[in-house]
Coordinates of C-alpha atoms in Angstrom, one line a residue:
M837 CA -4.6 19.5 26.7
A838 CA -6.4 22.5 25.6
D839 CA -2.8 24.1 24.5
A840 CA -2.2 21.1 22.6
A841 CA -5.5 21.2 20.9
I842 CA -5.1 24.8 19.9
H843 CA -2.2 23.7 17.2
G844 CA -4.8 21.2 15.9
H845 CA -4.6 23.2 12.4
D846 CA -1.0 23.6 11.9
H847 CA -0.1 20.7 9.7
D848 CA -2.8 22.2 7.3
K849 CA -0.3 25.2 6.6
R850 CA 2.2 22.3 5.3
G851 CA 2.3 21.1 1.7
F852 CA 1.5 17.5 0.7
F853 CA 5.5 17.3 -0.2
V854 CA 6.9 18.9 3.0
R855 CA 4.5 17.1 5.4
W856 CA 5.3 13.5 3.8
F857 CA 8.9 13.9 2.4
M858 CA 10.6 16.1 4.6
S859 CA 8.8 15.2 7.8
T860 CA 10.2 15.2 11.2
N861 CA 7.3 14.4 13.0
H862 CA 6.9 11.2 15.0
K863 CA 2.9 10.3 14.0
D864 CA 3.7 11.2 10.3
I865 CA 6.9 9.0 10.1
G866 CA 4.8 6.5 11.9
I867 CA 2.4 6.3 9.6
L868 CA 4.8 6.4 6.8
Y869 CA 6.6 3.2 8.1
L870 CA 3.3 1.5 8.3
F871 CA 2.1 2.3 4.5
T872 CA 5.4 1.2 3.2
A873 CA 5.7 -1.7 5.1
A874 CA 2.1 -2.6 3.8
I875 CA 3.3 -2.3 0.1
V876 CA 6.3 -4.5 0.7
G877 CA 4.1 -6.6 2.5
L878 CA 2.0 -7.0 -0.3
I879 CA 5.0 -8.0 -2.7
S880 CA 5.9 -10.7 -0.2
V881 CA 2.5 -12.6 0.0
I882 CA 2.4 -12.5 -3.6
F883 CA 5.6 -14.3 -3.7
T884 CA 4.4 -16.6 -1.0
V885 CA 1.2 -17.2 -3.2
Y886 CA 3.4 -18.1 -6.0
M887 CA 5.5 -20.6 -4.2
R888 CA 2.2 -22.5 -2.9
M889 CA 0.8 -22.6 -6.3
E890 CA 3.9 -24.4 -7.3
L891 CA 4.1 -26.6 -4.2
M892 CA 0.0 -27.5 -4.9
E893 CA 0.8 -30.4 -6.9
P894 CA 3.8 -32.6 -7.4
G895 CA 6.2 -31.7 -10.5
V896 CA 6.8 -28.3 -11.7
Q897 CA 3.8 -26.4 -13.4
Y898 CA 4.8 -22.7 -13.1
M899 CA 8.4 -22.0 -12.6
C900 CA 9.6 -23.0 -15.6
A901 CA 13.2 -22.3 -17.7
E902 CA 11.1 -21.1 -20.6
G903 CA 9.6 -18.3 -18.4
M904 CA 7.1 -17.8 -15.6
R905 CA 3.5 -18.9 -15.8
L906 CA 0.4 -18.1 -14.3
T907 CA -1.3 -21.3 -15.6
A908 CA -0.2 -24.7 -14.9
A909 CA 2.2 -26.0 -17.8
A910 CA 0.9 -29.7 -19.5
P911 CA 3.3 -32.3 -18.5
G912 CA 6.6 -32.0 -20.6
E913 CA 6.4 -28.6 -21.5
C914 CA 8.1 -27.4 -18.5
T915 CA 11.8 -27.6 -17.6
P916 CA 12.1 -26.5 -14.1
N917 CA 13.6 -23.6 -13.3
G918 CA 15.4 -24.0 -9.6
H919 CA 17.0 -20.8 -9.7
L920 CA 13.5 -18.8 -9.9
W921 CA 12.4 -20.9 -6.9
N922 CA 15.5 -20.0 -4.8
V923 CA 14.9 -16.2 -5.7
T924 CA 11.4 -16.3 -4.6
V925 CA 12.2 -18.0 -1.3
T926 CA 14.9 -15.8 -0.6
A927 CA 13.1 -12.2 -1.7
H928 CA 10.1 -13.7 0.4
G929 CA 12.3 -14.1 3.4
I930 CA 14.3 -11.2 3.2
L931 CA 11.5 -8.7 2.7
M932 CA 9.4 -9.9 5.1
M933 CA 12.0 -10.0 8.0
F934 CA 13.8 -7.1 7.1
F935 CA 11.6 -4.7 5.5
V936 CA 8.0 -5.6 6.6
V937 CA 7.5 -7.1 10.3
I938 CA 10.3 -4.8 11.9
P939 CA 9.4 -1.4 10.3
A940 CA 5.6 -1.9 11.0
L941 CA 6.0 -3.0 14.8
F942 CA 9.2 -1.2 15.7
G943 CA 8.8 2.0 13.1
G944 CA 5.3 2.5 12.6
F945 CA 3.6 1.6 16.1
G946 CA 6.7 2.1 17.8
N947 CA 7.4 5.8 16.3
Y948 CA 4.0 6.6 16.6
F949 CA 2.5 5.6 19.8
M950 CA 5.8 5.3 22.0
P951 CA 5.9 8.8 22.5
L952 CA 2.1 9.5 23.2
Q953 CA 2.2 6.9 25.6
I954 CA 5.2 8.7 27.4
G955 CA 3.8 12.2 27.2
A956 CA 6.7 13.2 25.2
P957 CA 6.3 16.0 22.5
D958 CA 7.8 14.1 19.7
M959 CA 10.9 11.8 19.5
A960 CA 14.6 13.2 21.1
F961 CA 16.2 13.7 17.7
P962 CA 13.4 14.4 15.1
R963 CA 15.8 14.9 12.2
M964 CA 17.4 11.4 13.0
N965 CA 13.9 9.9 12.6
N966 CA 13.3 11.3 9.1
L967 CA 16.8 9.7 8.3
S968 CA 15.9 6.3 9.8
Y969 CA 12.8 6.0 7.7
W970 CA 14.5 7.3 4.3
L971 CA 17.3 4.4 4.9
Y972 CA 14.6 2.1 5.2
V973 CA 13.0 3.2 1.8
A974 CA 16.6 3.0 0.0
G975 CA 17.1 -0.6 1.6
T976 CA 13.5 -1.6 0.3
A977 CA 14.8 -0.2 -3.3
L978 CA 17.8 -2.0 -3.0
A979 CA 16.2 -5.4 -2.3
V980 CA 13.9 -5.0 -4.6
A981 CA 16.5 -4.0 -7.3
S982 CA 18.5 -7.2 -6.4
L983 CA 15.6 -9.1 -8.0
F984 CA 16.2 -7.7 -11.2
A985 CA 20.1 -7.6 -11.2
P986 CA 22.3 -10.1 -12.6
G987 CA 22.3 -13.3 -10.5
G988 CA 23.7 -17.1 -10.6
D989 CA 22.9 -19.3 -13.3
G990 CA 22.8 -16.6 -15.8
Q991 CA 19.1 -15.3 -14.6
P992 CA 18.1 -12.2 -12.5
G993 CA 18.2 -12.6 -8.7
S994 CA 20.2 -14.3 -6.1
G995 CA 19.1 -17.6 -4.8
V996 CA 20.6 -18.2 -1.7
G997 CA 18.1 -18.3 0.9
W998 CA 17.2 -15.7 3.3
V999 CA 20.2 -16.5 5.7
L1000 CA 22.6 -15.9 3.1
Y1001 CA 24.8 -19.1 4.3
P1002 CA 28.4 -19.3 2.3
P1003 CA 29.7 -21.1 0.4
L1004 CA 26.6 -20.6 -1.5
S1005 CA 26.6 -16.9 -1.3
E1006 CA 30.1 -16.7 -2.0
K1007 CA 29.6 -18.4 -5.2
E1008 CA 26.6 -16.9 -6.6
A1009 CA 27.6 -14.9 -9.5
G1010 CA 26.3 -11.6 -10.7
F1011 CA 25.9 -8.6 -8.5
S1012 CA 22.4 -9.2 -7.4
M1013 CA 23.9 -10.9 -4.1
D1014 CA 25.9 -7.7 -3.4
L1015 CA 22.7 -5.6 -3.9
A1016 CA 20.8 -7.6 -1.4
I1017 CA 23.9 -7.6 1.3
F1018 CA 23.7 -3.4 0.9
A1019 CA 19.9 -3.7 1.3
V1020 CA 20.3 -5.5 4.6
H1021 CA 22.7 -2.9 5.5
L1022 CA 20.8 -0.3 4.9
S1023 CA 18.0 -1.7 6.7
G1024 CA 20.0 -2.5 9.8
A1025 CA 21.6 1.0 9.9
S1026 CA 17.9 2.6 9.6
S1027 CA 16.9 0.4 12.5
I1028 CA 20.0 1.3 14.6
V1029 CA 19.5 4.6 14.2
G1030 CA 15.7 4.2 15.1
S1031 CA 16.5 2.3 18.2
I1032 CA 19.1 5.2 19.4
N1033 CA 16.7 7.5 19.2
I1034 CA 13.5 5.5 21.0
I1035 CA 16.2 5.0 23.8
T1036 CA 17.0 8.3 24.3
T1037 CA 13.2 9.3 24.1
F1038 CA 12.2 6.9 26.6
L1039 CA 14.9 7.5 29.1
N1040 CA 14.9 11.6 28.8
M1041 CA 11.2 12.4 27.7
R1042 CA 9.0 10.8 30.1
A1043 CA 6.1 12.9 31.6
P1044 CA 6.5 14.3 34.9
G1045 CA 6.1 11.6 37.7
M1046 CA 6.1 8.9 35.4
T1047 CA 8.8 6.7 37.0
M1048 CA 9.9 3.4 34.6
H1049 CA 7.5 1.3 36.6
K1050 CA 4.5 3.1 35.7
V1051 CA 5.4 3.5 31.5
P1052 CA 2.6 1.8 29.6
L1053 CA 3.7 -1.9 28.5
F1054 CA 3.5 -1.0 24.8
A1055 CA 6.2 1.6 25.3
W1056 CA 8.2 -0.9 27.3
S1057 CA 8.2 -3.4 24.8
V1058 CA 9.3 -1.0 22.4
F1059 CA 12.3 0.1 24.6
V1060 CA 13.5 -3.5 25.0
T1061 CA 13.3 -3.9 21.5
A1062 CA 15.3 -1.1 20.8
W1063 CA 17.9 -2.2 22.7
L1064 CA 18.1 -5.7 21.1
I1065 CA 18.0 -4.0 17.8
L1066 CA 21.3 -2.1 19.2
L1067 CA 23.4 -5.0 20.4
A1068 CA 22.0 -7.5 17.6
L1069 CA 22.1 -5.5 14.2
P1070 CA 25.9 -4.5 14.6
V1071 CA 27.0 -8.5 14.6
L1072 CA 24.9 -8.9 11.4
A1073 CA 26.1 -6.0 9.8
G1074 CA 29.8 -7.7 10.5
A1075 CA 28.9 -11.0 9.3
I1076 CA 27.7 -9.6 6.0
T1077 CA 30.6 -7.1 5.7
M1078 CA 32.9 -10.1 5.9
L1079 CA 30.7 -11.7 3.3
L1080 CA 30.9 -8.9 0.8
T1081 CA 34.7 -8.6 1.1
D1082 CA 35.1 -12.4 0.9
R1083 CA 33.1 -12.1 -2.5
N1084 CA 34.7 -8.9 -4.0
F1085 CA 38.2 -8.5 -2.2
G1086 CA 39.5 -11.8 -1.8
T1087 CA 39.5 -12.2 1.8
S1088 CA 38.5 -15.7 2.8
F1089 CA 36.8 -15.5 6.5
F1090 CA 34.3 -17.9 5.2
V1091 CA 35.9 -19.5 2.3
P1092 CA 37.2 -23.1 3.6
E1093 CA 40.1 -23.1 0.7
G1094 CA 41.3 -20.0 2.1
G1095 CA 41.6 -21.2 5.6
G1096 CA 38.1 -19.6 6.6
D1097 CA 34.8 -21.3 8.2
P1098 CA 31.7 -21.4 6.7
I1099 CA 30.5 -22.5 10.3
L1100 CA 31.6 -19.0 11.6
Y1101 CA 29.1 -17.2 9.5
Q1102 CA 26.6 -19.5 11.0
H1103 CA 27.3 -18.6 14.6
I1104 CA 27.7 -15.0 14.0
L1105 CA 24.3 -14.8 11.9
W1106 CA 22.2 -16.8 14.5
F1107 CA 23.6 -14.5 17.1
F1108 CA 21.7 -11.7 15.4
G1109 CA 19.2 -14.1 14.4
H1110 CA 17.8 -15.1 17.3
P1111 CA 17.3 -11.9 19.3
E1112 CA 15.8 -10.9 15.6
V1113 CA 12.7 -13.1 16.6
Y1114 CA 12.3 -11.1 20.0
I1115 CA 12.6 -7.7 18.0
I1116 CA 9.9 -8.7 15.8
V1117 CA 7.5 -10.4 18.5
L1118 CA 8.3 -8.0 21.4
P1119 CA 6.0 -4.8 20.0
A1120 CA 3.5 -7.5 19.3
F1121 CA 3.5 -8.2 22.9
G1122 CA 3.1 -4.9 23.8
I1123 CA 0.1 -4.5 21.3
I1124 CA -1.4 -7.5 23.0
S1125 CA -1.1 -6.2 26.3
Q1126 CA -2.8 -3.1 25.6
V1127 CA -5.8 -4.6 23.8
V1128 CA -6.3 -7.4 26.2
A1129 CA -6.7 -4.7 28.9
T1130 CA -8.8 -2.7 27.4
F1131 CA -11.3 -5.4 26.3
A1132 CA -11.4 -7.3 29.2
K1133 CA -11.8 -4.3 31.1
K1134 CA -9.5 -5.1 33.6
P1135 CA -5.6 -3.7 34.3
V1136 CA -3.2 -5.8 33.1
F1137 CA -2.6 -8.9 35.5
G1138 CA 1.1 -8.6 36.8
Y1139 CA 2.3 -5.6 35.7
L1140 CA 5.7 -6.1 36.9
P1141 CA 6.4 -9.5 36.1
M1142 CA 5.1 -8.5 32.3
V1143 CA 8.0 -5.8 32.3
Y1144 CA 10.5 -8.3 33.6
A1145 CA 9.5 -11.0 31.7
M1146 CA 10.1 -8.8 28.6
V1147 CA 13.5 -7.8 29.8
G1148 CA 14.5 -11.6 30.5
I1149 CA 13.4 -12.5 27.4
G1150 CA 15.5 -9.8 25.8
V1151 CA 18.6 -11.0 27.8
L1152 CA 17.9 -14.8 27.4
G1153 CA 17.5 -14.1 23.4
F1154 CA 21.2 -13.6 23.3
V1155 CA 22.3 -17.0 24.6
V1156 CA 20.4 -19.1 22.9
W1157 CA 21.7 -18.9 19.1
A1158 CA 23.1 -22.0 18.5
H1159 CA 19.6 -24.1 18.7
H1160 CA 19.5 -23.3 15.5
M1161 CA 22.7 -25.4 14.4
Y1162 CA 22.6 -28.4 16.2
T1163 CA 23.4 -30.3 13.0
V1164 CA 26.8 -28.9 12.6
G1165 CA 28.8 -31.0 14.5
M1166 CA 29.0 -29.2 17.8
S1167 CA 30.2 -30.8 20.8
L1168 CA 27.8 -32.5 23.2
S1169 CA 28.5 -30.0 26.2
Q1170 CA 27.5 -27.4 23.7
Q1171 CA 24.5 -29.0 22.7
S1172 CA 23.5 -29.6 26.2
Y1173 CA 23.9 -26.0 27.4
F1174 CA 21.7 -24.7 24.1
M1175 CA 19.0 -27.1 24.9
M1176 CA 19.2 -26.0 28.5
A1177 CA 19.0 -22.6 27.7
T1178 CA 16.1 -22.6 25.1
M1179 CA 13.9 -24.6 27.3
I1180 CA 14.5 -21.7 29.9
I1181 CA 13.5 -19.1 27.6
A1182 CA 10.1 -20.4 27.4
V1183 CA 9.4 -19.5 31.2
P1184 CA 9.3 -15.6 30.7
T1185 CA 7.3 -16.3 27.5
G1186 CA 4.9 -18.5 29.4
I1187 CA 4.7 -15.6 32.3
K1188 CA 3.2 -13.3 29.5
V1189 CA 1.0 -15.6 28.0
F1190 CA -0.5 -16.9 31.4
S1191 CA -0.8 -13.0 32.6
W1192 CA -2.7 -12.4 29.7
I1193 CA -5.0 -15.1 30.2
A1194 CA -5.4 -13.9 34.0
T1195 CA -6.5 -10.5 32.8
M1196 CA -9.4 -11.9 30.8
W1197 CA -10.2 -14.3 33.5
G1198 CA -13.3 -12.7 35.5
G1199 CA -13.1 -9.7 33.4
S1200 CA -16.1 -8.6 30.9
V1201 CA -14.8 -9.5 27.7
E1202 CA -15.9 -7.6 24.7
F1203 CA -15.2 -9.3 21.4
K1204 CA -14.5 -6.3 19.2
T1205 CA -12.1 -6.9 16.1
P1206 CA -8.8 -6.0 17.9
M1207 CA -9.8 -8.6 21.1
L1208 CA -10.4 -11.2 18.4
F1209 CA -6.6 -10.7 16.9
A1210 CA -5.2 -10.9 20.3
F1211 CA -6.9 -14.1 20.9
G1212 CA -5.7 -15.4 17.4
F1213 CA -2.5 -13.8 18.3
L1214 CA -2.4 -16.1 21.9
F1215 CA -3.5 -19.5 20.2
L1216 CA -1.0 -19.2 17.1
F1217 CA 2.0 -17.6 19.6
T1218 CA 1.4 -20.7 22.0
V1219 CA 1.2 -23.6 19.2
G1220 CA 4.5 -22.0 18.0
G1221 CA 5.8 -21.7 21.1
V1222 CA 5.2 -25.3 22.2
T1223 CA 6.5 -26.8 18.5
G1224 CA 9.7 -24.4 19.8
V1225 CA 10.3 -26.8 22.9
V1226 CA 9.9 -29.7 20.8
L1227 CA 13.0 -28.2 18.4
S1228 CA 15.0 -27.0 21.3
Q1229 CA 15.7 -31.0 21.8
A1230 CA 18.9 -31.5 20.1
P1231 CA 18.2 -35.5 19.3
L1232 CA 14.6 -34.5 18.0
D1233 CA 16.0 -31.7 15.8
R1234 CA 18.2 -34.4 14.2
G1235 CA 15.1 -35.4 12.4
Y1236 CA 13.1 -32.3 11.9
H1237 CA 16.0 -29.8 10.9
D1238 CA 15.4 -28.3 7.5
T1239 CA 12.2 -30.1 7.3
Y1240 CA 8.5 -28.4 7.0
Y1241 CA 8.1 -28.7 10.4
V1242 CA 10.6 -25.9 11.0
V1243 CA 8.9 -23.9 8.5
A1244 CA 5.5 -24.4 10.5
H1245 CA 6.8 -23.5 13.9
F1246 CA 8.8 -20.3 12.7
H1247 CA 6.0 -19.1 11.0
Y1248 CA 3.4 -19.8 13.8
V1249 CA 5.7 -17.8 16.0
M1250 CA 6.8 -14.8 13.8
S1251 CA 4.7 -14.9 10.8
L1252 CA 1.4 -15.4 12.4
G1253 CA 2.4 -14.1 15.9
A1254 CA 3.7 -10.9 14.5
V1255 CA 1.2 -10.3 11.9
F1256 CA -1.8 -11.0 14.1
G1257 CA -0.2 -8.5 16.5
I1258 CA 0.2 -5.6 13.7
F1259 CA -3.6 -6.5 12.8
A1260 CA -4.7 -6.0 16.1
G1261 CA -2.8 -2.8 16.6
V1262 CA -4.3 -1.4 13.2
Y1263 CA -7.8 -2.2 14.2
F1264 CA -7.3 -0.9 17.7
W1265 CA -5.8 2.5 17.0
I1266 CA -6.7 3.1 13.5
G1267 CA -9.8 5.4 14.6
K1268 CA -6.7 7.4 16.9
M1269 CA -4.7 7.8 13.7
S1270 CA -7.1 8.4 10.8
G1271 CA -10.1 10.1 13.1
R1272 CA -12.3 7.3 11.4
Q1273 CA -13.5 4.0 12.6
Y1274 CA -13.4 0.5 10.5
P1275 CA -16.6 -1.0 10.3
E1276 CA -16.9 -3.9 12.8
F1277 CA -18.5 -6.6 10.8
A1278 CA -15.8 -6.4 8.2
G1279 CA -13.1 -6.6 10.8
K1280 CA -14.5 -9.7 12.0
L1281 CA -14.8 -11.4 8.8
H1282 CA -11.3 -10.4 8.1
F1283 CA -10.2 -11.9 11.5
W1284 CA -11.9 -15.3 10.7
A1285 CA -10.6 -15.6 7.1
M1286 CA -7.2 -14.7 8.0
F1287 CA -7.2 -17.4 11.2
I1288 CA -8.7 -20.1 9.1
G1289 CA -6.4 -19.5 6.0
A1290 CA -3.4 -19.1 8.3
N1291 CA -4.0 -22.3 10.2
L1292 CA -5.3 -24.1 7.1
T1293 CA -1.6 -23.1 5.6
F1294 CA 0.8 -23.8 8.4
F1295 CA -0.8 -26.4 10.5
P1296 CA -0.4 -29.3 7.9
Q1297 CA 3.3 -28.2 7.5
H1298 CA 3.9 -30.0 11.1
F1299 CA 2.7 -33.3 9.1
L1300 CA 5.1 -32.5 6.2
G1301 CA 7.7 -32.1 8.1
R1302 CA 7.2 -35.4 10.4
Q1303 CA 6.6 -37.3 7.2
G1304 CA 10.1 -36.2 6.1
M1305 CA 9.4 -33.3 3.4
P1306 CA 12.8 -31.1 3.3
R1307 CA 11.7 -27.2 2.9
R1308 CA 13.1 -25.1 0.0
Y1309 CA 12.7 -27.7 -2.7
I1310 CA 10.6 -26.9 -6.0
D1311 CA 9.2 -30.5 -6.5
Y1312 CA 8.7 -33.1 -4.1
P1313 CA 7.4 -37.0 -4.3
V1314 CA 3.7 -37.9 -4.8
Q1315 CA 3.3 -39.0 -1.1
F1316 CA 3.5 -35.4 0.2
E1317 CA 0.7 -34.1 -2.1
Y1318 CA -2.3 -34.5 0.4
W1319 CA -1.0 -31.9 2.7
N1320 CA 0.6 -29.5 0.4
Y1321 CA -2.5 -29.3 -1.7
I1322 CA -4.6 -28.3 1.8
S1323 CA -1.7 -26.1 2.7
S1324 CA -1.6 -24.3 -0.6
I1325 CA -5.6 -23.6 -0.4
G1326 CA -5.2 -22.1 3.2
A1327 CA -2.2 -19.8 1.7
F1328 CA -4.9 -18.3 -1.2
I1329 CA -7.5 -18.0 1.5
S1330 CA -4.7 -15.8 3.4
F1331 CA -3.9 -13.9 0.5
A1332 CA -7.7 -13.3 -0.1
S1333 CA -8.0 -12.0 3.5
F1334 CA -5.2 -9.7 3.1
L1335 CA -6.5 -8.3 0.0
F1336 CA -10.1 -7.8 1.9
F1337 CA -8.1 -5.8 4.8
I1338 CA -6.0 -3.4 2.4
G1339 CA -10.0 -2.8 1.0
I1340 CA -11.3 -2.1 4.8
V1341 CA -8.3 0.3 5.4
F1342 CA -9.1 2.4 2.5
Y1343 CA -13.1 2.5 3.3
T1344 CA -12.1 3.4 7.0
L1345 CA -9.8 6.2 5.7
F1346 CA -12.2 7.8 3.2
A1347 CA -15.9 6.4 4.1
G1348 CA -15.4 5.1 7.6
R1349 CA -17.6 6.6 10.6
R1350 CA -15.9 9.7 12.1
V1351 CA -14.7 9.5 15.6
T1352 CA -16.0 12.2 17.9
E1353 CA -14.8 11.1 21.4
N1354 CA -11.1 11.0 22.2
N1355 CA -11.4 7.5 23.8
Y1356 CA -13.8 5.5 21.8
W1357 CA -13.3 2.5 23.7
N1358 CA -13.7 2.4 27.0
E1359 CA -12.3 3.9 30.5
Y1360 CA -9.8 0.9 30.2
A1361 CA -8.0 2.2 27.4
D1362 CA -6.4 4.7 30.0
T1363 CA -2.9 5.5 28.3
L1364 CA -2.0 9.1 27.1
E1365 CA -2.7 8.9 23.5
W1366 CA -6.3 8.2 24.4
T1367 CA -6.6 11.9 26.4
L1368 CA -5.8 13.5 22.5
P1369 CA -8.3 14.3 20.0
C1370 CA -8.8 11.9 17.2
P1371 CA -6.4 12.1 14.8
P1372 CA -4.0 13.8 17.1
P1373 CA -2.9 17.6 16.3
E1374 CA 0.4 18.1 14.5
H1375 CA 1.9 19.1 17.9
T1376 CA 1.3 17.1 21.1
F1377 CA 2.0 18.0 24.6
E1378 CA 3.6 21.5 24.3
T1379 CA 1.9 21.5 27.7
L1380 CA 3.3 18.3 29.5
P1381 CA 0.6 16.1 30.7
K1382 CA -0.6 16.2 34.3
R1383 CA -0.4 13.2 36.4
E1384 CA -4.0 12.3 36.7
D1385 CA -3.9 12.4 32.8
W1386 CA -2.4 8.9 32.9
D1387 CA -2.1 7.7 36.5
R1388 CA -5.1 5.8 37.6
S1389 CA -4.0 5.1 40.9
H1390 CA -2.9 8.6 41.5
S1391 CA -6.3 10.4 40.3
H1392 CA -8.8 7.5 42.0

C-alpha cells in the first residue's frame, strides 16, 4: 500500500484537459460516467415533471399546439398537442433506460470500484475504457439532438414510445427517429465495449489468492451484468438496424404489406428488454449487499447462494421475454411456458431479499444514510416484485396490459429500485471518491423526501391501473382525477428531493468535512477499496495487495 501511496500526487502533473478528456484511468472515467448520467438524469426528470403537470387534472393545460406552456391554460385556450406528449414520453424512456441508469451503475460505480475491489491496478484495456465513455457521450448528444430534429406531424422529435414499435416507428416522418436509433446504437456499442473490458479485467486481474468465490459481491454483480450486456445488446442492435433499413432502404422486416411481421420486432426487442431489467438492477443488488453488510456489522448471510442467485437471475432473464407480449395472440402453450418461467425467476430474487434480511437479523444495525437507502430499496423492490408476479399471470395481464398498473410495477422495480441503489452507492462511497464526507442530517432528509415522494408518485398508479386507465395518454376522463392529482404531488416532491441531492453533492465536494482515515465506516467495510487513501491516488495497487488486506478469514 505504501508503494501506491507514493504516487498520490501524480495526477497533479496532468492538466485539467488531459485528466478529464483524455483519461485512461478507471477512477476518472467512473466519475465522468456518474457526472454525465446525473446531467442526463436531470433532463429526464424535468420531462417527468412536465408530464405529471399535464396529468394533474383532466383536460390539456400545458402541452398546446399553440406552444408549450408553463402556466395552465384556461379552458378553450389550448389545442392539445399529442405529438409533444408522445415525444416527452419517448425521450423520458430512452434517456432514462440507456443514458442514465446503466451508465451510472455499470459505467460509473462498475468502472470505479470493480478494479479496486479485486485489487487490479486498472482495467485490462484502459484506452478502450476511454472509448466506451466517449461513445456514450456521443450517443447522449444524438439522443438530445433527436428531440430537435424534424419528426412526425411536422413537429420536432419522434413520438413513438421508448420501445420504438413498428409500424408506428416505420411510418414516423422526419429523421428524428433515425437519430434516436443511432443514439441507441452508440449507447449499445459503448456498453458492449465496456462489458468486454470488465469481463477481461475480472477474469484475469484479480489479486493473488482471490479466487472467484472470494470476490466481493459488488464486483460479482458487475461481472454478471457485463455478460448480460454482451449477450443482449447485440440483439437490440439487430432489431433497430432492421428498423433503420425498413425506414430508409426499402426492406420490409417489420412492414406487414411487404410480408414483414411487427410481432417479430417485439420478440427481438423484448429478448433484449428483459435482460435489460437485470442489467439495470444487478449492480444495484451488489451495492445493497456491500451497504447492508457494512451497517448491519455482519458479513453477508449466504455469500455463495447470493453469487449463484445473481448468475441464476442472469440466465433466467433470457428465457422469459414474451411475458411482455401476452396480448399479441400467442398460443396457450407459449403463454403457459412464459408464465411458469416468469414465476420461477422470482425465486433467485427472493433468495437475495431474504439473505439481506438475514444479514440484518441479529446485527447491530446502524441507520446511516446509505443504510436507509438500502432499506428503501428493499421495500420498493419487493413491492415491484410482487406486482411483477401478478403481471406474470397471462389472464390478469390481459386486463392490466398497457394500463398504469404496468407503469407502477416497472417504476417500482427499475426507477425506484435502481435509483435508490445509485443513491445508496453515492452516499456510501462519496467520501472515498472525493475525500470529503456528506452531511448526515441532509442525507437523511433527502432519503425521507425521496421515499415519500416516490411512493406518493407510483403507488396510486396501481389504483389507476385497476380502474383501467391506459398509459401514454395526454388526457383522461374525470373519474381518474383523484389518484392522478396525488401522483403528481408525489412527482413534485421527488423532483424537489433530487434538486436537494444535487445541492448535497456540491456541498460535499466543496465544503464537506475532510475524511482522514482510509475506512471511515467500520471494520465490516472490508473490501480492498477501504485500504486506500480518500480519494485514492491516481495509480493504485502498483504493488499487488497481500492476501491479509482483503481476506478476513485468512487474517483472523
